[in-house]
Short mmCIF file of C-alpha atoms in Angstrom, two decimals:
data_model
loop_
_atom_site.label_atom_id
_atom_site.label_comp_id
_atom_site.label_asym_id
_atom_site.label_seq_id
_atom_site.Cartn_x
_atom_site.Cartn_y
_atom_site.Cartn_z
CA MET A 1 11.13 2.37 15.31
CA GLY A 2 9.24 3.47 12.20
CA GLN A 3 5.65 4.52 12.45
CA LYS A 4 2.79 2.52 11.06
CA TYR A 5 1.64 4.28 7.98
CA TRP A 6 -1.89 5.04 7.07
CA PRO A 7 -4.52 5.29 5.72
CA THR A 8 -5.48 1.73 4.88
CA ALA A 9 -8.75 1.16 3.09
CA THR A 10 -10.27 0.13 6.43
CA LEU A 11 -9.36 3.41 8.09
CA LEU A 12 -10.67 5.42 5.18
CA LYS A 13 -13.98 3.64 5.44
CA MET A 14 -14.16 4.54 9.14
CA LEU A 15 -13.61 8.17 8.14
CA LEU A 16 -16.65 7.98 5.87
CA LEU A 17 -19.27 6.97 8.43
CA SER A 18 -21.07 10.23 7.85
CA SER A 19 -23.43 9.92 4.90
CA ILE A 20 -24.16 12.22 2.00
CA ALA A 21 -27.30 13.18 3.90
CA THR A 22 -25.04 14.67 6.55
CA LEU A 23 -23.24 16.66 3.87
CA GLY A 24 -26.53 18.01 2.68
CA ALA A 25 -27.47 18.97 6.24
CA CYS A 26 -24.25 20.93 6.52
CA HIS A 27 -25.22 22.89 3.46
CA GLN A 28 -28.78 23.50 4.65
CA SER A 29 -27.46 25.13 7.83
CA THR A 30 -25.69 27.77 5.74
CA PRO A 31 -27.93 30.72 4.88
CA GLU A 32 -25.99 31.65 1.75
CA PRO A 33 -24.31 29.51 -0.92
CA VAL A 34 -20.81 28.52 0.11
CA THR A 35 -17.77 27.88 -2.09
CA VAL A 36 -14.84 25.94 -0.66
CA ASN A 37 -11.34 26.83 -1.85
CA TYR A 38 -9.24 23.66 -2.22
CA LEU A 39 -5.45 23.76 -2.57
CA ARG A 40 -3.70 20.66 -3.90
CA LEU A 41 0.03 20.18 -3.59
CA GLY A 42 1.74 20.76 -6.92
CA TRP A 43 0.14 22.01 -10.08
CA ILE A 44 -2.73 20.28 -11.87
CA PRO A 45 -1.46 18.92 -15.21
CA PRO A 46 -3.67 19.57 -18.25
CA TYR A 47 -4.66 15.92 -18.67
CA GLU A 48 -6.19 15.94 -15.16
CA LEU A 49 -8.34 19.03 -15.70
CA PRO A 50 -11.44 17.23 -17.09
CA ALA A 51 -11.48 14.80 -14.15
CA THR A 52 -10.92 17.66 -11.70
CA GLU A 53 -13.83 19.64 -13.14
CA ALA A 54 -16.08 16.57 -13.06
CA LEU A 55 -15.17 16.02 -9.40
CA SER A 56 -16.11 19.60 -8.56
CA ARG A 57 -19.49 19.27 -10.28
CA LYS A 58 -20.22 16.02 -8.46
CA PHE A 59 -19.41 17.53 -5.07
CA THR A 60 -21.65 20.54 -5.76
CA ARG A 61 -24.46 18.35 -7.08
CA GLU A 62 -24.43 16.19 -3.93
CA THR A 63 -23.95 18.91 -1.31
CA GLY A 64 -24.95 22.22 -2.83
CA VAL A 65 -21.53 23.57 -1.90
CA GLY A 66 -19.30 25.07 -4.58
CA LEU A 67 -15.72 23.89 -5.05
CA ARG A 68 -12.90 26.06 -6.39
CA HIS A 69 -9.43 24.59 -7.07
CA LEU A 70 -6.59 26.95 -6.27
CA ARG A 71 -3.46 26.82 -8.41
CA GLY A 72 -0.41 25.29 -6.78
CA ALA A 73 3.16 25.07 -8.02
CA GLN A 74 5.43 22.16 -8.92
CA GLU A 75 8.19 22.96 -6.44
CA GLU A 76 10.36 21.21 -3.87
CA THR A 77 8.65 20.40 -0.56
CA LEU A 78 10.10 23.32 1.38
CA ASP A 79 9.23 25.77 -1.41
CA GLN A 80 5.68 24.45 -1.37
CA LEU A 81 5.63 24.95 2.41
CA ALA A 82 6.60 28.60 2.04
CA LEU A 83 3.89 29.12 -0.59
CA THR A 84 1.26 27.35 1.53
CA ARG A 85 2.11 29.43 4.59
CA LYS A 86 1.82 32.62 2.54
CA LEU A 87 -1.57 31.61 1.11
CA LEU A 88 -2.91 30.66 4.53
CA GLN A 89 -1.96 34.00 6.01
CA GLU A 90 -3.90 35.79 3.30
CA GLY A 91 -7.00 34.84 5.27
CA GLY A 92 -10.37 34.58 3.57
CA SER A 93 -8.99 34.70 0.03
CA GLY A 94 -6.69 31.74 0.69
CA PRO A 95 -7.43 28.01 0.86
CA ASP A 96 -10.14 26.54 3.08
CA VAL A 97 -9.16 22.89 2.62
CA LEU A 98 -5.60 22.07 1.70
CA GLN A 99 -3.28 19.17 1.18
CA ILE A 100 -0.25 19.32 3.48
CA ASP A 101 2.89 17.25 3.58
CA VAL A 102 3.16 14.96 6.60
CA THR A 103 6.23 16.90 7.78
CA TRP A 104 4.41 20.25 7.90
CA LEU A 105 2.02 19.50 10.76
CA GLY A 106 4.05 21.09 13.53
CA VAL A 107 5.07 24.03 11.33
CA LEU A 108 1.52 24.93 10.24
CA GLN A 109 -0.36 23.90 13.39
CA ALA A 110 -1.13 27.49 14.40
CA ASP A 111 -2.81 28.12 11.03
CA LEU A 112 -5.00 24.97 11.04
CA ILE A 113 -8.09 23.96 13.00
CA ASP A 114 -8.40 20.90 15.22
CA LEU A 115 -10.47 18.47 13.18
CA ARG A 116 -11.41 16.30 16.15
CA PRO A 117 -14.84 17.94 16.69
CA TYR A 118 -15.73 17.33 13.02
CA PHE A 119 -14.46 13.74 12.98
CA ALA A 120 -15.11 12.83 16.63
CA ALA A 121 -16.34 9.27 16.04
CA GLU A 122 -13.67 8.54 13.48
CA SER A 123 -10.83 10.06 15.53
CA SER A 124 -11.42 7.61 18.36
CA SER A 125 -10.80 4.79 15.87
CA MET A 126 -7.42 6.10 14.75
CA GLY A 127 -4.56 3.87 15.88
CA PRO A 128 -1.27 5.02 17.42
CA GLY A 129 0.41 5.19 14.02
CA VAL A 130 -2.08 7.81 12.85
CA ALA A 131 -1.91 9.67 16.15
CA SER A 132 1.85 9.99 15.99
CA SER A 133 1.77 11.15 12.39
CA TYR A 134 -1.21 13.49 12.19
CA VAL A 135 -1.90 14.60 15.77
CA VAL A 136 0.04 17.46 17.37
CA ASP A 137 -0.48 18.47 21.02
CA GLY A 138 -3.66 16.39 21.11
CA GLU A 139 -5.13 18.10 18.04
CA VAL A 140 -6.03 16.29 14.82
CA VAL A 141 -4.20 18.67 12.51
CA ALA A 142 -4.96 16.72 9.32
CA ILE A 143 -6.82 13.65 8.13
CA PRO A 144 -4.53 11.10 6.39
CA TYR A 145 -5.16 11.04 2.66
CA GLN A 146 -2.19 9.61 0.78
CA ASN A 147 0.85 7.95 2.27
CA GLN A 148 4.06 6.96 0.53
CA VAL A 149 7.28 5.19 1.37
CA GLY A 150 10.71 5.10 -0.24
CA ILE A 151 11.25 2.07 -2.48
CA LEU A 152 13.64 0.74 -5.14
CA GLU A 153 12.63 0.78 -8.81
CA TYR A 154 14.60 -1.62 -11.02
CA ARG A 155 14.91 -2.94 -14.55
CA ALA A 156 13.51 -6.43 -14.18
CA ASP A 157 14.41 -7.30 -17.76
CA LEU A 158 18.08 -6.47 -17.22
CA LEU A 159 18.23 -8.43 -13.97
CA ARG A 160 16.92 -11.47 -15.83
CA GLU A 161 19.33 -10.91 -18.71
CA TYR A 162 22.31 -10.92 -16.37
CA GLY A 163 21.17 -13.95 -14.40
CA TYR A 164 19.76 -12.37 -11.24
CA ASP A 165 16.65 -14.05 -9.87
CA HIS A 166 15.83 -11.35 -7.33
CA PRO A 167 16.40 -7.60 -6.84
CA PRO A 168 19.18 -6.56 -4.42
CA ARG A 169 18.50 -7.17 -0.74
CA THR A 170 21.46 -5.20 0.62
CA TRP A 171 23.35 -2.09 -0.44
CA ASP A 172 26.44 -4.26 -1.02
CA GLU A 173 24.46 -6.49 -3.34
CA MET A 174 22.98 -3.49 -5.14
CA GLU A 175 26.44 -2.03 -5.74
CA LYS A 176 27.71 -5.26 -7.31
CA MET A 177 24.64 -5.67 -9.53
CA ALA A 178 24.67 -2.01 -10.56
CA ALA A 179 28.39 -2.02 -11.40
CA ARG A 180 28.17 -5.21 -13.45
CA ILE A 181 25.07 -4.16 -15.40
CA GLN A 182 26.50 -0.68 -16.00
CA THR A 183 29.78 -2.06 -17.34
CA SER A 184 28.02 -4.56 -19.59
CA GLU A 185 25.51 -2.07 -20.98
CA ARG A 186 28.25 0.43 -21.73
CA ALA A 187 30.16 -2.29 -23.56
CA LYS A 188 27.11 -2.49 -25.86
CA GLY A 189 27.56 1.17 -26.74
CA LYS A 190 25.33 2.78 -24.07
CA LYS A 191 28.01 5.17 -22.81
CA ASN A 192 25.62 7.14 -20.60
CA PHE A 193 24.14 4.13 -18.81
CA TRP A 194 24.31 4.18 -14.99
CA GLY A 195 23.80 1.61 -12.29
CA TYR A 196 21.84 3.65 -9.74
CA VAL A 197 20.16 7.07 -9.95
CA TRP A 198 18.80 9.07 -7.03
CA PRO A 199 18.21 12.70 -6.03
CA GLY A 200 21.27 14.17 -4.31
CA ALA A 201 20.53 17.91 -4.50
CA ALA A 202 20.38 19.93 -1.29
CA ALA A 203 16.63 19.50 -0.81
CA GLU A 204 14.08 17.61 1.30
CA SER A 205 14.44 14.55 -0.95
CA LEU A 206 18.03 14.20 0.27
CA THR A 207 16.82 14.15 3.87
CA CYS A 208 14.58 11.22 2.91
CA ASN A 209 17.41 9.33 1.19
CA ALA A 210 20.09 9.94 3.81
CA LEU A 211 17.72 8.95 6.62
CA GLU A 212 17.17 5.62 4.86
CA TRP A 213 20.91 5.06 4.48
CA GLN A 214 21.80 5.76 8.08
CA VAL A 215 18.86 3.90 9.63
CA SER A 216 19.73 0.83 7.57
CA GLU A 217 23.18 0.88 9.18
CA GLY A 218 21.91 1.52 12.71
CA GLY A 219 22.87 5.21 12.64
CA GLY A 220 19.69 6.59 14.22
CA ARG A 221 16.96 8.94 13.01
CA ILE A 222 18.46 12.47 13.14
CA ILE A 223 16.47 13.21 16.30
CA GLU A 224 15.32 10.20 18.31
CA SER A 225 11.76 9.81 19.58
CA ASP A 226 12.88 10.82 23.09
CA GLY A 227 14.32 14.08 21.81
CA THR A 228 18.00 13.11 21.91
CA ILE A 229 20.43 13.96 19.12
CA ARG A 230 23.41 11.89 18.07
CA VAL A 231 23.93 12.04 14.35
CA ASN A 232 27.65 12.15 15.03
CA ASN A 233 28.06 8.38 15.18
CA PRO A 234 30.13 5.86 13.17
CA ALA A 235 27.13 4.16 11.50
CA ALA A 236 25.68 7.40 10.12
CA ILE A 237 29.12 8.51 8.96
CA ARG A 238 29.68 5.19 7.14
CA ALA A 239 26.29 5.49 5.43
CA TRP A 240 27.07 8.97 4.09
CA GLN A 241 30.52 7.86 2.94
CA ARG A 242 29.01 4.97 1.03
CA ALA A 243 26.71 7.33 -0.88
CA ARG A 244 29.63 9.64 -1.64
CA ARG A 245 31.46 6.66 -3.16
CA TRP A 246 28.54 5.95 -5.52
CA ILE A 247 28.88 9.32 -7.26
CA GLY A 248 30.99 8.95 -10.38
CA TRP A 249 31.11 5.17 -9.95
CA ILE A 250 27.58 3.76 -10.30
CA SER A 251 25.77 7.11 -10.11
CA PRO A 252 26.26 10.12 -12.42
CA PRO A 253 28.85 12.74 -11.43
CA SER A 254 26.03 15.31 -11.38
CA THR A 255 23.98 13.36 -8.82
CA ALA A 256 24.59 16.06 -6.19
CA GLU A 257 22.52 18.36 -8.42
CA TYR A 258 19.73 15.86 -9.17
CA ARG A 259 16.16 16.59 -8.10
CA GLU A 260 13.66 13.72 -8.00
CA ILE A 261 12.46 14.50 -11.52
CA ASP A 262 16.02 14.27 -12.84
CA ALA A 263 16.53 10.76 -11.49
CA THR A 264 13.09 9.74 -12.81
CA ASN A 265 13.89 11.06 -16.28
CA VAL A 266 17.17 9.15 -16.47
CA PHE A 267 15.51 5.89 -15.41
CA ASP A 268 12.49 6.35 -17.68
CA SER A 269 14.76 7.00 -20.66
CA GLY A 270 16.33 3.56 -20.16
CA ARG A 271 19.69 4.83 -18.90
CA ALA A 272 19.76 3.24 -15.42
CA ALA A 273 19.37 -0.16 -13.80
CA PHE A 274 18.09 1.04 -10.42
CA ALA A 275 16.40 4.18 -9.08
CA ARG A 276 15.12 5.39 -5.74
CA ASP A 277 11.37 6.12 -6.00
CA TRP A 278 8.18 6.39 -3.94
CA GLY A 279 5.49 3.78 -3.40
CA ALA A 280 1.93 4.82 -2.56
CA GLU A 281 -0.58 2.84 -0.54
CA LEU A 282 -3.63 1.52 -2.35
CA GLY A 283 -5.07 -0.25 0.67
CA GLY A 284 -4.16 -3.52 2.32
CA SER A 285 -5.87 -6.75 3.16
CA SER A 286 -6.69 -8.32 6.49
CA LYS A 287 -3.53 -10.42 6.19
CA ASN A 288 -1.28 -7.61 4.97
CA PRO A 289 -2.78 -4.26 6.09
CA GLU A 290 0.49 -2.43 5.40
CA GLN A 291 0.68 -2.93 1.66
CA PHE A 292 2.17 -0.53 -0.87
CA ARG A 293 2.11 -0.42 -4.64
CA LEU A 294 3.95 2.16 -6.68
CA LEU A 295 1.81 4.78 -8.36
CA HIS A 296 3.21 6.25 -11.58
CA TRP A 297 0.92 9.19 -12.21
CA GLY A 298 1.37 10.11 -15.87
CA ARG A 299 4.16 7.56 -16.41
CA GLN A 300 3.85 4.49 -18.58
CA VAL A 301 5.35 1.35 -17.05
CA ALA A 302 6.12 -1.58 -19.33
CA VAL A 303 4.81 -4.80 -17.82
CA GLY A 304 7.66 -7.21 -17.11
CA LYS A 305 10.31 -4.58 -17.74
CA VAL A 306 10.18 -2.60 -14.49
CA GLY A 307 9.87 -3.89 -10.94
CA PHE A 308 9.55 -2.37 -7.47
CA THR A 309 10.74 -3.61 -4.10
CA THR A 310 11.91 -2.44 -0.70
CA LEU A 311 15.08 -0.41 -0.60
CA PRO A 312 18.24 -2.45 0.03
CA GLY A 313 19.37 -2.89 3.62
CA GLY A 314 22.54 -2.29 5.54
CA SER A 315 23.80 -4.12 8.61
CA MET A 316 20.63 -3.50 10.63
CA ALA A 317 17.50 -3.06 8.50
CA ARG A 318 15.85 -2.22 5.19
CA ALA A 319 14.39 1.24 5.73
CA GLY A 320 12.00 3.40 3.71
CA THR A 321 11.15 6.98 4.66
CA LEU A 322 7.49 7.82 5.27
CA GLY A 323 6.07 10.46 2.97
CA GLY A 324 2.65 11.52 1.85
CA LEU A 325 0.04 14.06 2.77
CA GLY A 326 -3.10 14.78 4.73
CA LEU A 327 -6.14 17.01 4.31
CA ALA A 328 -6.36 20.02 6.64
CA VAL A 329 -8.65 23.00 7.19
CA SER A 330 -7.45 26.58 7.55
CA LYS A 331 -8.32 28.31 10.81
CA TYR A 332 -9.18 31.37 8.71
CA SER A 333 -12.00 29.55 6.91
CA HIS A 334 -15.53 30.79 7.63
CA HIS A 335 -17.26 27.45 6.93
CA PRO A 336 -15.39 24.53 8.58
CA ARG A 337 -18.45 22.23 8.44
CA GLU A 338 -18.51 22.42 4.65
CA ASP A 339 -14.74 21.99 4.63
CA ALA A 340 -15.11 18.77 6.62
CA ALA A 341 -17.77 17.67 4.14
CA LEU A 342 -15.27 18.11 1.30
CA ILE A 343 -12.70 16.00 3.14
CA ARG A 344 -15.22 13.19 3.56
CA PHE A 345 -16.16 13.47 -0.10
CA LEU A 346 -12.52 13.28 -1.25
CA LEU A 347 -11.86 10.24 0.94
CA ARG A 348 -14.96 8.51 -0.36
CA GLU A 349 -13.94 9.20 -3.95
CA GLN A 350 -10.49 7.77 -3.25
CA ILE A 351 -11.97 4.56 -1.84
CA GLU A 352 -14.33 4.14 -4.79
CA SER A 353 -11.46 4.61 -7.25
CA MET A 354 -9.45 1.95 -5.45
CA GLU A 355 -12.33 -0.51 -5.37
CA LYS A 356 -13.01 0.02 -9.08
CA GLY A 357 -9.33 -0.36 -9.89
CA ALA A 358 -9.43 3.05 -11.53
CA VAL A 359 -5.83 3.88 -10.70
CA PRO A 360 -3.70 4.43 -13.81
CA ASN A 361 -0.30 2.96 -14.53
CA VAL A 362 -0.01 0.80 -11.41
CA SER A 363 2.53 -2.00 -11.23
CA SER A 364 1.13 -5.44 -10.51
CA GLU A 365 4.04 -6.15 -8.20
CA VAL A 366 3.22 -5.55 -4.53
CA VAL A 367 5.75 -4.42 -1.96
CA VAL A 368 4.88 -5.40 1.62
CA TYR A 369 6.47 -3.64 4.59
CA ASP A 370 6.76 -5.19 8.02
CA VAL A 371 6.72 -2.40 10.59
CA ALA A 372 7.38 -4.61 13.62
CA PRO A 373 10.48 -3.71 15.68
CA ILE A 374 13.79 -5.08 14.40
CA ASP A 375 15.37 -7.66 16.66
CA SER A 376 18.83 -6.19 17.26
CA SER A 377 20.31 -9.67 17.77
CA ARG A 378 19.82 -10.48 14.10
CA ASN A 379 22.55 -9.63 11.63
CA SER A 380 22.13 -9.52 7.87
CA SER A 381 24.51 -10.63 5.17
CA GLU A 382 24.24 -11.25 1.47
CA ASN A 383 23.82 -14.95 2.09
CA SER A 384 21.15 -14.69 4.76
CA ALA A 385 17.46 -13.91 4.57
CA PRO A 386 16.91 -10.15 4.37
CA LEU A 387 15.98 -8.22 7.48
CA ARG A 388 12.42 -7.02 7.73
CA ALA A 389 11.78 -3.65 6.13
CA ILE A 390 10.67 -0.79 8.34
CA VAL A 391 9.16 2.60 7.67
CA VAL A 392 10.90 5.54 9.33
CA SER A 393 9.60 9.04 9.91
CA ARG A 394 11.47 12.28 9.62
CA PRO A 395 11.62 14.10 12.99
CA SER A 396 8.97 16.69 12.10
CA SER A 397 6.62 15.78 14.95
CA ILE A 398 9.52 16.07 17.41
CA ALA A 399 11.10 19.24 16.01
CA ARG A 400 7.68 20.81 15.28
CA GLY A 401 8.13 24.48 14.37
CA SER A 402 11.89 23.99 14.07
CA TYR A 403 11.64 21.20 11.51
CA GLU A 404 12.44 23.40 8.51
CA GLN A 405 15.70 24.50 10.18
CA VAL A 406 16.46 20.92 11.22
CA THR A 407 16.02 19.42 7.77
CA ARG A 408 17.95 22.24 6.07
CA ALA A 409 20.84 21.68 8.44
CA TYR A 410 20.68 17.91 7.88
CA PHE A 411 20.51 17.82 4.09
CA GLY A 412 23.07 20.62 3.94
CA ALA A 413 25.55 18.56 5.95
CA VAL A 414 24.95 15.42 3.88
CA HIS A 415 25.20 17.40 0.64
CA SER A 416 28.57 18.80 1.71
CA VAL A 417 29.79 15.21 2.04
CA LEU A 418 28.42 14.22 -1.38
CA THR A 419 30.16 17.14 -3.07
CA GLY A 420 33.44 16.56 -1.21
CA GLU A 421 33.26 19.96 0.45
CA ARG A 422 33.57 18.33 3.89
CA ARG A 423 34.61 14.95 5.19
CA ALA A 424 31.80 12.91 6.73
CA PRO A 425 33.17 12.91 10.33
CA GLU A 426 33.59 16.69 10.25
CA ALA A 427 30.11 17.23 8.78
CA ALA A 428 28.47 14.93 11.35
CA ALA A 429 30.18 16.65 14.28
CA GLU A 430 29.16 20.13 13.08
CA LEU A 431 25.62 18.97 12.32
CA GLN A 432 25.14 17.59 15.81
CA LYS A 433 26.15 20.95 17.31
CA ASP A 434 23.83 22.79 14.92
CA LEU A 435 20.85 20.57 15.78
CA VAL A 436 21.39 21.05 19.50
CA ASN A 437 21.46 24.82 18.99
CA ILE A 438 18.34 24.76 16.80
CA THR A 439 16.21 22.55 19.03
CA GLY A 440 17.67 22.87 22.51
CA PHE A 441 17.60 19.06 22.77
CA ARG A 442 20.37 17.07 24.43
CA THR A 443 22.75 14.63 22.82
CA GLY A 444 22.44 10.87 23.29
CA PRO A 445 23.02 7.52 21.59
CA PRO A 446 21.08 6.59 18.43
CA ALA A 447 18.04 4.44 19.12
CA LYS A 448 18.02 0.75 18.30
CA ASN A 449 16.28 -0.09 15.05
#
């Protein structure tokens, strides 16, 4: 089943048990002034620079430790991984504290320190969901910082206009809504209007999408939690074939070349009814601890015009892929205590921003995910209540150092189906052989959702 996803506001507060006095003590134990190099994922846009500089000054004022932001790059996830690995291996001139994607833990483990000694009290409070996501071989490789999950973004105003009182609950329902709205909007003269936009390029984003499709149909999770591989199964094949059918029908012919930014730009320009997007956790309540709201950093969302909900479901579930990042410390850093102090500071700042409501461009519509196991005896249909939504993880913690090869093989196979280069049954059979060769794992049936 999908992992519980963290951090909730409660967990973050547990991670901040150490006070600012402790941060100061860390600094006092250092004979010379220390500057921490901090690497964020992606580049820092110009409009964020004043806030970034103010954050650095505040950290230095409270701890006496300097903070230097290293320049990142706005690249695909795997390109960012290559850059991060290169910077880490530069040693002392590279990052001390860095943001890392949740799928990089096994790949970068050898270059990161075990944070358990620096967060001993807090680590014992981490639940199994955190352990399975951020702990490798018993080591706390990163502290959870921001988590995301795949969701559906939709034009609420168009759904109302065409008489729909709820967003689509199943892929079948989404197809019908998308086709009808697309046809009607084009009849009004909007010739480039599409029903559904999503990233289909051969990149990590396609792994996220295709995993959601196949899990929703009961097609397994690429590599199961017990290390078995059986992507060559009828449910996964059907899911890929469905997506292939969308291209040129309700999705643009160029979808197989779309990156995430391309799909976002089409939707934001008013030329699509539905889009696959990411939701980011802003902290839950005691009743709904797993609660996500979509963050649109730098995007303006018209109230009442755009809505967000769980992705549509197939025959078995409504599935959203887990994304997000953690904060890690390079093993080449000469001042891990100050690095840990920065992590605590960043977490505290995040909590304070949430509590003040200082998060820009956030939709008021909340999407709640139920991560309890799916009862396999339940079947969904368009006329029944929707199945519970689950969060699924990519097999990075299982594949570990081989994950980059695994995901490239997976999204390459799916992409060949989307472009028509290979038929889905052929691609699934070849992929299964490739994954066995890459990992050395055995084949087996897909796990129950």
